[in-house]
Amino acid sequence: MELHEENIFKIKSYQTAVNTLERGEISIEGLGVSELQGINGIGKSIAEVVFSLGTSQTHSVLEDLLAKTPTGILEILEIKGLGPKKVKTLWEELNITSTHELLEACQAGQVAKIKGFGEKTQESIIQGLEFKVANIGKWLYAEVEAAVEQVADAIKELEVVDQSVTVGEYSRKMEIIESVEFLVSTKDRRGVMAALEGIKNLEKDKKSSSPFKWRGVIISPEVKVDIHFCGEENFVKEKILRTGSKAHLLYPVEDQKPLIDFLNEGPFQDEKEAYQRAGLSWIPEELREGFFEFEWAKSGEIPALLEVKDLKGILHNHSIYSDGKHTLRQMAVHCKELGYEYLGISDHSRSAFYAGGLEIEKVEKQFLEIESLNIELAPFRIFKGIESDILNDGSLDYPDEILTGFDFVVSSIHSPLSMDRKRATARLLKAIDNPYTTILGHPTGRLLLRREGYPIDHKVVIDACAARQVVIEINANPWRLDLDWRWVHYALEQGVKLSINPDAHAMEGYADMKYGVMVGRKGGLTKDMTFNALSLVEMESYFRGRKDKIKATLEQ
Ligand SMILES: [Zn+2]
Ligand SMILES: [Zn+2]
């Protein structure tokens, strides 16, 4: 009501009523309107609202207010320190209606400039937004990984522990983690419980724990932890039962007999034996989603999944030519030091002015630098690339005579991001149709836990990439992991190759490659189908072949 400038006296009377009811001195359960009206400070109209909320969970007054308030505004109202007045100002002055827009405006320094806000408020809003994300209790895999591994090692080292592993979504390498689970086998559960007290960064929740289960949190970053116990003989069986998703365990393997029933026939010596009991070959942990793994396991052969060591080069990276932190030389030398055979540099194209996108003269300057570095660093090679913005109408950012100079083009959408499914899909399709597009970059533009991507028709987009032989990126930045692994298998079935791209904006960014591999594996990605598993020689000939093909098509 404050947000919509309702009558100030009306707002006051609601506040009084809320205060009275929250004191909890009167039980209002089952009271009718006239009885509610008898309570001190509650008038007739408020009594009707309270009655309606109690019986039907809603009221037209509430409905009307919600109808004219964007859901994003409601989320912003939850941020600490932002009252309705300030939220209203942000809404009116900067047209901000979502937490994502608010964060961007803060990062761009726009919020500090508003009268009555200032740097301090802006900073606290940013913190509030980050807090909100953290508060939901969800973390990126990459954010909790180090802390989980530390605790895992500490548990393993306890003398009273026989065996211990992570299970649950963490062991399935889910991109987002809500709770971390461990399975411990021991003859001395009490002893383990006592020893767990001494593990750093781990805190027991005494209320929810029991003599049979340890519950608590990793303190920093704060994530829920469950520790399960079992005897040595049941360790294998329990591990599979606690690792597989519901869909995996309930999958009807044979005559409607679900996998879980076979597993319950255990104990087993090892996991291979357990899956064999159900007539299946062993299934890697990250595939246990009840998704496509049984097609493979039934046929007896799970193909070898991609490994980090299979990657021969790193495509899609930025340098100080656009918004990167390190020079082209630094990016190249470090890539070579890591043992890769080639680097694909793809700074932002000119329309991405906010990211220092390259004007044509700068492209030409970069080409010269690449050519001289290629002589110096040989046999290591830098490929000339660009991350071309896919413009609003789906076209790429430079004229053909410039595009033709690149070895490869990563085509990506950066702005505007708010589009419906039909428009977003059409925009991508046009870019895929452009003969210069080599790789489709971060297909949905999502930032996990921060913003949804634009909606796209995945099937249509993947089919188009198959038809035009466009490679799809798995952006390995842990915030993106886009293409989502749930679509990787479909892409592979259509014969589309995937490229694990870190989108590095600094040398350290190369370390993200492993998260791309992680989600690629979840989708069943193999070395054969990974674009940047090609050796330098293969990649050179691929790019050359593609250029020749474009030439031939244009001459027709
Ligand atoms: Zn991008
Ligand atoms: Zn990029």
Coordinates of C-alpha atoms and ligand atoms in Angstrom, one line a residue:
M1 CA 0.0 0.0 0.0
E2 CA 2.9 2.3 0.7
L3 CA 4.3 1.5 -2.7
H4 CA 1.1 2.5 -4.4
E5 CA 0.6 5.6 -2.3
E6 CA -2.6 4.5 -0.6
N7 CA -4.2 6.8 2.0
I8 CA -1.8 7.2 4.9
F9 CA -4.5 6.8 7.6
K10 CA -5.6 3.5 6.0
I11 CA -2.0 2.3 6.0
K12 CA -1.8 3.2 9.7
S13 CA -4.9 1.3 10.7
Y14 CA -3.5 -1.8 8.9
Q15 CA -0.3 -1.5 10.8
T16 CA -2.1 -1.2 14.1
A17 CA -4.2 -4.3 13.3
V18 CA -1.1 -6.3 12.3
N19 CA 0.6 -5.2 15.5
T20 CA -2.4 -6.3 17.6
L21 CA -2.6 -9.7 15.9
E22 CA 1.1 -10.3 16.0
R23 CA 1.2 -9.9 19.7
G24 CA -0.6 -13.2 19.7
E25 CA -2.7 -12.6 22.8
I26 CA -5.9 -13.4 21.1
S27 CA -6.5 -16.6 19.2
I28 CA -8.4 -15.6 16.0
E29 CA -8.8 -19.0 14.6
G30 CA -12.4 -19.7 13.7
L31 CA -13.6 -16.2 14.5
G32 CA -16.2 -14.6 12.3
V33 CA -16.1 -11.0 10.9
S34 CA -18.2 -9.5 13.8
E35 CA -16.1 -11.2 16.4
L36 CA -12.9 -10.0 14.7
Q37 CA -14.4 -6.5 14.7
G38 CA -14.6 -6.7 18.4
I39 CA -10.9 -6.9 18.8
N40 CA -9.3 -3.6 19.8
G41 CA -8.0 -1.7 16.8
I42 CA -9.7 -3.7 14.1
G43 CA -12.4 -2.0 12.1
K44 CA -15.0 -3.6 9.9
S45 CA -13.1 -3.5 6.6
I46 CA -9.9 -4.9 8.1
A47 CA -11.9 -7.6 9.9
E48 CA -13.3 -8.7 6.5
V49 CA -9.8 -8.8 5.1
V50 CA -8.5 -10.9 8.0
F51 CA -11.5 -13.3 7.8
S52 CA -10.9 -13.7 4.1
L53 CA -7.2 -14.3 4.5
G54 CA -8.0 -16.9 7.2
T55 CA -10.5 -18.8 5.2
S56 CA -9.4 -18.4 1.5
Q57 CA -5.7 -17.3 1.9
T58 CA -6.5 -14.2 -0.1
H59 CA -8.6 -11.1 -0.5
S60 CA -9.5 -8.7 -3.3
V61 CA -7.6 -5.9 -1.6
L62 CA -4.4 -8.0 -1.6
E63 CA -5.1 -9.3 -5.2
D64 CA -5.5 -5.8 -6.5
L65 CA -2.3 -4.6 -5.0
L66 CA -0.4 -7.7 -6.3
A67 CA -1.9 -7.2 -9.7
K68 CA -0.3 -3.8 -10.1
T69 CA 3.1 -4.8 -8.6
P70 CA 5.7 -6.6 -10.7
T71 CA 7.0 -9.7 -8.9
G72 CA 10.5 -8.4 -9.1
I73 CA 9.4 -5.4 -7.0
L74 CA 8.2 -7.8 -4.3
E75 CA 11.6 -9.4 -4.4
I76 CA 13.3 -6.1 -4.1
L77 CA 11.2 -5.2 -1.1
E78 CA 12.7 -8.2 0.7
I79 CA 16.2 -6.7 0.5
K80 CA 17.5 -5.4 3.8
G81 CA 17.5 -1.7 4.1
L82 CA 15.2 -1.0 1.1
G83 CA 11.9 0.3 2.3
P84 CA 8.9 0.9 0.0
K85 CA 9.8 4.6 -0.4
K86 CA 13.2 3.8 -1.8
V87 CA 11.9 0.9 -3.9
K88 CA 9.3 3.3 -5.4
T89 CA 12.0 5.8 -6.3
L90 CA 14.1 3.1 -8.0
W91 CA 11.0 1.9 -9.9
E92 CA 10.1 5.4 -11.1
E93 CA 13.5 6.9 -11.7
L94 CA 15.4 4.0 -13.2
N95 CA 12.5 1.8 -14.3
I96 CA 13.9 -1.0 -12.2
T97 CA 11.5 -3.9 -11.7
S98 CA 13.8 -6.9 -10.9
T99 CA 16.6 -7.7 -8.6
H100 CA 18.8 -8.3 -11.7
E101 CA 18.2 -4.9 -13.1
L102 CA 18.8 -3.4 -9.7
L103 CA 22.2 -5.2 -9.5
E104 CA 23.2 -4.0 -12.9
A105 CA 22.2 -0.4 -12.1
C106 CA 24.2 -0.6 -8.9
Q107 CA 27.2 -2.0 -10.7
A108 CA 27.0 0.8 -13.2
G109 CA 26.9 3.4 -10.4
Q110 CA 23.4 4.7 -11.4
V111 CA 21.8 4.1 -8.1
A112 CA 24.4 6.1 -6.1
K113 CA 23.5 9.1 -8.3
I114 CA 19.9 9.3 -7.2
K115 CA 19.1 11.9 -4.6
G116 CA 18.9 10.3 -1.2
F117 CA 20.8 7.2 -2.1
G118 CA 24.6 7.7 -2.4
E119 CA 27.5 5.3 -2.6
K120 CA 26.9 3.7 0.8
T121 CA 23.3 2.8 0.0
Q122 CA 24.3 1.5 -3.3
E123 CA 27.0 -0.7 -1.7
S124 CA 24.5 -2.0 0.9
I125 CA 22.0 -2.8 -1.9
I126 CA 24.7 -4.9 -3.7
Q127 CA 25.4 -6.7 -0.4
G128 CA 21.7 -7.2 0.2
L129 CA 21.3 -8.7 -3.2
E130 CA 24.2 -11.1 -2.7
F131 CA 22.9 -11.9 0.7
K132 CA 19.5 -12.7 -0.8
V133 CA 21.1 -15.1 -3.3
A134 CA 23.1 -16.8 -0.4
N135 CA 20.1 -16.8 1.8
I136 CA 18.1 -19.0 -0.5
G137 CA 20.5 -21.7 0.6
K138 CA 21.6 -22.5 -3.0
W139 CA 25.1 -22.4 -4.2
L140 CA 27.0 -22.9 -7.4
Y141 CA 28.9 -26.1 -7.4
A142 CA 32.1 -24.1 -7.8
E143 CA 31.3 -22.0 -4.8
V144 CA 31.1 -24.9 -2.3
E145 CA 33.6 -27.2 -4.0
A146 CA 36.7 -26.3 -2.0
A147 CA 34.9 -26.3 1.4
V148 CA 33.3 -29.7 0.7
E149 CA 36.5 -31.3 -0.4
Q150 CA 38.2 -30.1 2.7
V151 CA 35.5 -31.5 5.0
A152 CA 35.5 -34.7 2.9
D153 CA 39.3 -35.1 3.5
A154 CA 38.9 -34.4 7.2
I155 CA 36.2 -37.0 7.6
K156 CA 38.3 -39.6 5.7
E157 CA 41.2 -39.0 8.1
L158 CA 39.2 -39.8 11.2
E159 CA 40.5 -43.0 12.8
V160 CA 37.0 -44.4 13.6
V161 CA 35.9 -44.0 9.9
D162 CA 36.3 -47.0 7.7
Q163 CA 35.2 -45.5 4.4
S164 CA 33.6 -42.2 3.5
V165 CA 32.4 -40.6 0.3
T166 CA 30.2 -37.7 -0.8
V167 CA 26.8 -38.8 -2.1
G168 CA 23.7 -37.0 -3.3
E169 CA 23.6 -34.1 -5.7
Y170 CA 27.2 -33.0 -5.0
S171 CA 28.5 -36.4 -6.1
R172 CA 26.3 -36.2 -9.2
K173 CA 28.0 -32.9 -10.0
M174 CA 24.9 -30.8 -10.1
E175 CA 25.5 -27.2 -11.2
I176 CA 23.6 -26.0 -8.1
I177 CA 24.0 -27.4 -4.7
E178 CA 21.4 -27.1 -1.9
S179 CA 22.7 -29.7 0.5
V180 CA 25.9 -31.8 0.7
E181 CA 25.7 -35.4 1.8
F182 CA 28.3 -37.8 3.1
L183 CA 28.1 -41.5 3.6
V184 CA 30.4 -43.0 6.3
S185 CA 30.9 -46.6 7.1
T186 CA 32.0 -47.4 10.7
K187 CA 31.8 -49.8 13.5
D188 CA 31.7 -47.0 16.0
R189 CA 29.0 -44.4 15.0
R190 CA 29.3 -42.7 18.4
G191 CA 33.0 -42.3 18.0
V192 CA 32.5 -40.7 14.6
M193 CA 29.9 -38.4 15.9
A194 CA 32.3 -37.2 18.7
A195 CA 35.2 -36.9 16.3
L196 CA 33.1 -34.8 13.8
E197 CA 32.9 -32.1 16.5
G198 CA 36.6 -31.4 15.9
I199 CA 36.3 -30.8 12.2
K200 CA 36.9 -27.2 11.1
N201 CA 34.2 -25.3 9.3
L202 CA 31.6 -28.0 10.2
E203 CA 28.8 -27.3 12.7
K204 CA 26.3 -29.7 14.0
D205 CA 22.6 -28.8 14.4
K206 CA 21.9 -30.6 17.6
K207 CA 18.1 -30.2 17.2
S208 CA 17.8 -32.0 13.9
S209 CA 20.6 -34.5 14.4
S210 CA 19.9 -37.9 16.0
P211 CA 22.1 -40.8 17.2
F212 CA 21.7 -42.2 13.7
K213 CA 22.2 -39.1 11.5
W214 CA 24.4 -36.1 11.7
R215 CA 22.8 -32.9 10.5
G216 CA 24.3 -29.5 10.3
V217 CA 26.1 -27.0 8.1
I218 CA 29.4 -26.2 6.5
I219 CA 29.9 -22.8 8.1
S220 CA 31.5 -20.9 5.2
P221 CA 29.9 -20.9 2.6
E222 CA 26.9 -21.8 4.6
V223 CA 25.4 -25.0 3.1
K224 CA 23.4 -27.7 4.6
V225 CA 25.1 -31.0 5.4
D226 CA 23.7 -34.5 6.1
I227 CA 26.0 -37.3 7.2
H228 CA 24.6 -40.8 6.8
F229 CA 26.1 -43.9 8.5
C230 CA 26.2 -47.6 7.6
G231 CA 28.1 -50.8 8.3
E232 CA 31.0 -51.8 6.1
E233 CA 29.0 -54.6 4.4
N234 CA 26.3 -52.2 3.2
F235 CA 28.6 -49.4 2.0
V236 CA 28.4 -50.1 -1.7
K237 CA 24.6 -50.5 -1.7
E238 CA 24.0 -47.4 0.5
K239 CA 26.3 -45.4 -1.7
I240 CA 24.3 -46.1 -4.9
L241 CA 21.0 -45.6 -3.1
R242 CA 22.1 -42.2 -1.8
T243 CA 23.8 -41.1 -4.9
G244 CA 21.2 -41.8 -7.6
S245 CA 18.4 -39.3 -8.2
K246 CA 14.9 -40.5 -7.6
A247 CA 14.3 -40.9 -11.3
H248 CA 17.4 -43.1 -11.5
L249 CA 16.5 -45.3 -8.6
L250 CA 12.9 -45.7 -9.6
Y251 CA 13.7 -46.4 -13.3
P252 CA 11.9 -49.6 -14.3
V253 CA 14.8 -51.8 -15.5
E254 CA 12.9 -55.0 -16.2
D255 CA 9.2 -55.9 -16.1
Q256 CA 8.4 -52.8 -14.2
K257 CA 10.9 -53.8 -11.5
P258 CA 12.7 -50.6 -10.6
L259 CA 16.5 -50.4 -10.1
I260 CA 16.0 -49.8 -6.4
D261 CA 14.5 -53.2 -5.9
F262 CA 17.6 -54.8 -7.4
L263 CA 19.8 -52.7 -5.3
N264 CA 18.0 -53.7 -2.1
E265 CA 19.0 -57.3 -2.9
G266 CA 22.5 -56.3 -1.9
P267 CA 25.1 -56.3 -0.2
F268 CA 27.6 -56.0 -3.1
Q269 CA 31.3 -56.2 -3.4
D270 CA 31.5 -53.2 -5.7
E271 CA 29.3 -50.9 -7.8
K272 CA 29.9 -53.0 -10.9
E273 CA 28.4 -56.0 -9.3
A274 CA 25.4 -54.0 -8.1
Y275 CA 24.5 -52.7 -11.6
Q276 CA 25.2 -56.2 -13.0
R277 CA 22.5 -57.6 -10.7
A278 CA 20.0 -55.4 -12.7
G279 CA 21.6 -56.5 -16.0
L280 CA 23.3 -53.2 -16.5
S281 CA 26.8 -52.0 -17.0
W282 CA 28.3 -49.6 -14.4
I283 CA 26.9 -46.1 -14.6
P284 CA 29.2 -43.1 -13.7
E285 CA 27.9 -41.1 -10.8
E286 CA 27.2 -37.9 -12.7
L287 CA 24.9 -39.8 -15.1
R288 CA 22.6 -41.2 -12.5
E289 CA 19.7 -38.9 -13.3
G290 CA 17.2 -41.3 -14.8
F291 CA 17.6 -39.4 -18.0
F292 CA 19.3 -41.3 -20.8
E293 CA 21.9 -43.4 -18.9
F294 CA 19.8 -46.6 -19.1
E295 CA 19.8 -46.7 -22.9
W296 CA 23.5 -46.9 -22.6
A297 CA 23.8 -49.2 -19.6
K298 CA 21.3 -51.7 -21.1
S299 CA 23.3 -52.0 -24.3
G300 CA 26.3 -52.9 -22.2
E301 CA 28.6 -50.1 -23.1
I302 CA 28.9 -46.6 -21.5
P303 CA 31.2 -44.6 -23.8
A304 CA 34.2 -43.0 -22.1
L305 CA 33.1 -39.5 -21.1
L306 CA 35.2 -36.4 -21.8
E307 CA 38.1 -35.6 -19.5
V308 CA 39.9 -32.3 -19.0
K309 CA 43.1 -33.8 -20.4
D310 CA 41.3 -34.4 -23.7
L311 CA 41.0 -30.7 -24.4
K312 CA 43.7 -29.4 -26.7
G313 CA 42.9 -25.7 -26.9
I314 CA 40.8 -23.0 -25.5
L315 CA 38.4 -21.0 -27.6
H316 CA 36.4 -18.0 -26.6
N317 CA 38.6 -15.7 -24.5
H318 CA 38.9 -12.0 -24.0
S319 CA 41.9 -9.7 -23.6
I320 CA 42.4 -6.0 -22.8
Y321 CA 41.4 -5.3 -26.4
S322 CA 37.8 -5.5 -25.0
D323 CA 36.8 -6.1 -21.4
G324 CA 39.5 -8.7 -20.4
K325 CA 42.0 -8.1 -17.6
H326 CA 45.1 -9.4 -19.3
T327 CA 47.0 -8.6 -22.5
L328 CA 46.8 -10.8 -25.6
R329 CA 50.4 -11.9 -24.9
Q330 CA 49.7 -12.8 -21.3
M331 CA 46.6 -14.8 -22.3
A332 CA 48.6 -16.6 -25.0
V333 CA 51.7 -17.3 -22.9
H334 CA 49.7 -18.6 -20.0
C335 CA 47.6 -20.8 -22.2
K336 CA 50.8 -22.3 -23.7
E337 CA 52.3 -22.8 -20.3
L338 CA 49.2 -24.9 -19.3
G339 CA 50.1 -27.2 -22.1
Y340 CA 47.4 -26.3 -24.6
E341 CA 48.2 -26.2 -28.3
Y342 CA 46.2 -23.2 -29.3
L343 CA 44.2 -20.2 -28.0
G344 CA 41.1 -18.7 -29.7
I345 CA 40.9 -15.0 -28.9
S346 CA 37.4 -13.6 -29.3
D347 CA 37.0 -10.1 -27.9
H348 CA 33.7 -8.4 -28.0
S349 CA 32.5 -6.9 -31.3
R350 CA 31.8 -3.2 -31.7
S351 CA 28.2 -3.1 -30.6
A352 CA 29.1 -4.2 -27.2
F353 CA 30.3 -0.7 -26.4
Y354 CA 29.8 -1.4 -22.6
A355 CA 32.4 -4.1 -22.9
G356 CA 34.8 -2.1 -25.0
G357 CA 33.8 -3.8 -28.2
L358 CA 36.3 -3.6 -31.1
E359 CA 36.0 -1.0 -33.9
I360 CA 37.3 -2.2 -37.2
E361 CA 40.7 -0.5 -36.8
K362 CA 41.2 -2.3 -33.5
V363 CA 40.4 -5.6 -35.1
E364 CA 43.1 -5.0 -37.7
K365 CA 45.6 -4.0 -35.0
Q366 CA 44.8 -7.2 -33.1
F367 CA 45.4 -9.3 -36.2
L368 CA 48.9 -7.8 -36.6
E369 CA 49.7 -8.6 -32.9
I370 CA 48.4 -12.1 -33.3
E371 CA 50.5 -12.7 -36.4
S372 CA 53.7 -11.6 -34.7
L373 CA 52.9 -13.6 -31.5
N374 CA 52.3 -16.7 -33.6
I375 CA 55.8 -16.5 -35.0
E376 CA 57.2 -15.9 -31.6
L377 CA 55.2 -18.7 -29.8
A378 CA 55.2 -21.3 -32.6
P379 CA 54.2 -24.1 -32.7
F380 CA 51.6 -22.7 -30.3
R381 CA 49.0 -20.8 -32.3
I382 CA 46.5 -18.0 -31.6
F383 CA 43.4 -18.2 -33.8
K384 CA 41.8 -14.9 -34.8
G385 CA 38.3 -14.9 -33.4
I386 CA 35.6 -12.5 -32.4
E387 CA 32.6 -12.8 -30.1
S388 CA 30.1 -11.1 -32.4
D389 CA 27.0 -9.7 -30.8
I390 CA 23.9 -11.1 -32.4
L391 CA 22.1 -7.8 -33.1
N392 CA 18.4 -7.3 -32.4
D393 CA 17.4 -8.5 -35.9
G394 CA 19.7 -11.6 -35.7
S395 CA 22.4 -10.2 -37.9
L396 CA 26.1 -10.2 -36.9
D397 CA 28.0 -7.1 -36.0
Y398 CA 30.5 -6.5 -38.9
P399 CA 30.2 -6.5 -42.6
D400 CA 31.2 -9.7 -44.5
E401 CA 34.6 -8.3 -45.6
I402 CA 35.6 -8.0 -41.9
L403 CA 34.0 -11.3 -40.8
T404 CA 35.9 -13.2 -43.5
G405 CA 39.2 -12.2 -41.8
F406 CA 38.5 -14.2 -38.7
D407 CA 39.4 -17.9 -38.3
F408 CA 36.2 -18.3 -36.2
V409 CA 33.2 -16.4 -35.0
V410 CA 31.4 -17.0 -31.7
S411 CA 28.0 -15.5 -32.1
S412 CA 26.3 -14.5 -28.8
I413 CA 23.4 -12.4 -27.6
H414 CA 24.2 -9.8 -25.0
S415 CA 21.5 -7.3 -25.2
P416 CA 18.6 -6.7 -25.1
L417 CA 18.0 -9.9 -23.1
S418 CA 14.3 -9.5 -22.5
M419 CA 12.5 -11.3 -25.3
D420 CA 9.8 -13.9 -25.6
R421 CA 10.6 -17.4 -26.8
K422 CA 9.6 -16.8 -30.3
R423 CA 11.7 -13.7 -30.8
A424 CA 14.7 -15.1 -29.0
T425 CA 14.6 -18.3 -31.1
A426 CA 14.2 -16.4 -34.3
R427 CA 17.1 -14.2 -33.4
L428 CA 19.3 -17.2 -32.8
L429 CA 18.2 -19.0 -35.9
K430 CA 19.1 -16.0 -38.1
A431 CA 22.6 -15.9 -36.5
I432 CA 23.0 -19.7 -36.9
D433 CA 22.1 -19.3 -40.6
N434 CA 24.9 -16.8 -41.1
P435 CA 27.7 -18.7 -42.8
Y436 CA 30.3 -16.9 -40.6
T437 CA 28.9 -18.3 -37.3
T438 CA 31.3 -21.0 -36.2
I439 CA 30.1 -21.4 -32.6
L440 CA 26.9 -20.4 -30.9
G441 CA 27.9 -18.7 -27.6
H442 CA 26.1 -19.1 -24.3
P443 CA 22.8 -20.0 -26.0
T444 CA 20.4 -18.7 -23.3
G445 CA 22.4 -16.0 -21.6
R446 CA 21.4 -17.3 -18.2
L447 CA 23.4 -16.5 -15.0
L448 CA 22.7 -19.3 -12.5
L449 CA 21.1 -18.0 -9.3
R450 CA 21.2 -14.5 -10.7
R451 CA 19.0 -14.4 -13.7
E452 CA 17.0 -16.7 -15.9
G453 CA 18.1 -16.8 -19.5
Y454 CA 15.9 -15.7 -22.3
P455 CA 13.5 -18.5 -23.2
I456 CA 14.5 -20.4 -26.4
D457 CA 13.1 -23.4 -28.2
H458 CA 16.1 -25.7 -27.6
K459 CA 15.1 -28.3 -30.1
V460 CA 14.7 -25.9 -33.0
V461 CA 18.0 -24.1 -32.2
I462 CA 19.9 -27.4 -31.8
D463 CA 18.4 -28.8 -35.0
A464 CA 19.4 -25.6 -36.9
C465 CA 23.0 -26.0 -35.6
A466 CA 23.0 -29.5 -36.8
A467 CA 21.8 -28.5 -40.3
R468 CA 24.3 -25.6 -40.5
Q469 CA 27.2 -27.5 -38.8
V470 CA 27.4 -24.8 -36.1
V471 CA 29.2 -25.8 -32.9
I472 CA 27.4 -25.1 -29.7
E473 CA 29.3 -23.7 -26.7
I474 CA 29.1 -25.1 -23.2
N475 CA 30.2 -21.9 -21.5
A476 CA 32.3 -23.2 -18.6
N477 CA 31.9 -20.1 -16.4
P478 CA 30.3 -21.6 -13.3
W479 CA 27.6 -18.9 -13.4
R480 CA 26.6 -19.8 -16.9
L481 CA 27.2 -23.5 -17.7
D482 CA 25.1 -22.8 -20.8
L483 CA 24.2 -24.9 -23.0
D484 CA 22.5 -26.6 -20.0
W485 CA 23.6 -30.3 -19.6
R486 CA 20.0 -31.4 -20.0
W487 CA 20.2 -30.5 -23.7
V488 CA 23.7 -31.9 -24.4
H489 CA 22.5 -35.4 -25.0
Y490 CA 19.9 -34.2 -27.6
A491 CA 22.6 -32.1 -29.3
L492 CA 24.9 -35.1 -29.5
E493 CA 22.1 -37.2 -31.0
Q494 CA 21.7 -34.7 -33.7
G495 CA 25.4 -34.8 -34.4
V496 CA 26.1 -31.3 -33.1
K497 CA 29.6 -30.9 -31.7
L498 CA 30.1 -29.0 -28.4
S499 CA 33.0 -26.7 -27.4
I500 CA 34.0 -26.3 -23.8
N501 CA 34.7 -22.5 -23.6
P502 CA 35.8 -20.8 -20.4
D503 CA 34.9 -17.3 -21.7
A504 CA 38.0 -16.2 -19.8
H505 CA 38.3 -12.5 -19.1
A506 CA 41.6 -13.1 -17.3
M507 CA 44.2 -15.8 -17.2
E508 CA 42.7 -17.4 -14.1
G509 CA 39.5 -17.9 -16.1
Y510 CA 41.1 -20.9 -17.9
A511 CA 40.6 -22.9 -14.6
D512 CA 36.9 -22.9 -15.3
M513 CA 37.3 -25.4 -18.1
K514 CA 36.8 -28.2 -15.6
Y515 CA 33.2 -27.0 -14.9
G516 CA 32.4 -27.2 -18.5
V517 CA 33.8 -30.7 -18.7
M518 CA 31.8 -31.5 -15.6
V519 CA 28.4 -30.6 -17.1
G520 CA 29.4 -31.9 -20.5
R521 CA 29.9 -35.3 -18.9
K522 CA 26.5 -35.0 -17.2
G523 CA 25.1 -34.7 -20.7
G524 CA 27.1 -37.7 -21.9
L525 CA 29.7 -35.7 -23.8
T526 CA 32.6 -37.7 -25.2
K527 CA 36.0 -36.6 -26.6
D528 CA 34.9 -37.4 -30.2
M529 CA 32.1 -34.9 -30.0
T530 CA 34.1 -32.1 -28.3
F531 CA 35.2 -29.4 -30.7
N532 CA 38.2 -28.2 -28.8
A533 CA 39.5 -31.8 -28.3
L534 CA 40.7 -31.4 -31.9
S535 CA 44.5 -31.1 -32.1
L536 CA 46.0 -27.9 -33.6
V537 CA 46.5 -29.5 -37.0
E538 CA 42.9 -30.7 -37.0
M539 CA 41.6 -27.4 -35.9
E540 CA 43.6 -25.5 -38.5
S541 CA 42.2 -27.7 -41.2
Y542 CA 38.7 -27.4 -39.9
F543 CA 38.8 -23.6 -39.9
R544 CA 40.4 -23.6 -43.4
G545 CA 37.7 -26.0 -44.7
R546 CA 35.0 -23.8 -43.3
K547 CA 36.4 -20.7 -44.9
D548 CA 36.6 -22.4 -48.2
K549 CA 33.1 -23.5 -47.9
I550 CA 31.8 -20.0 -47.1
K551 CA 33.7 -18.7 -50.2
A552 CA 32.2 -21.4 -52.4
T553 CA 28.7 -20.6 -51.1
L554 CA 29.1 -16.9 -51.6
E555 CA 30.4 -17.4 -55.2
Q556 CA 27.4 -19.5 -56.2
Ligands
ZN1 ZN 29.4 -13.4 -24.1
ZN2 ZN 32.7 -13.8 -24.0

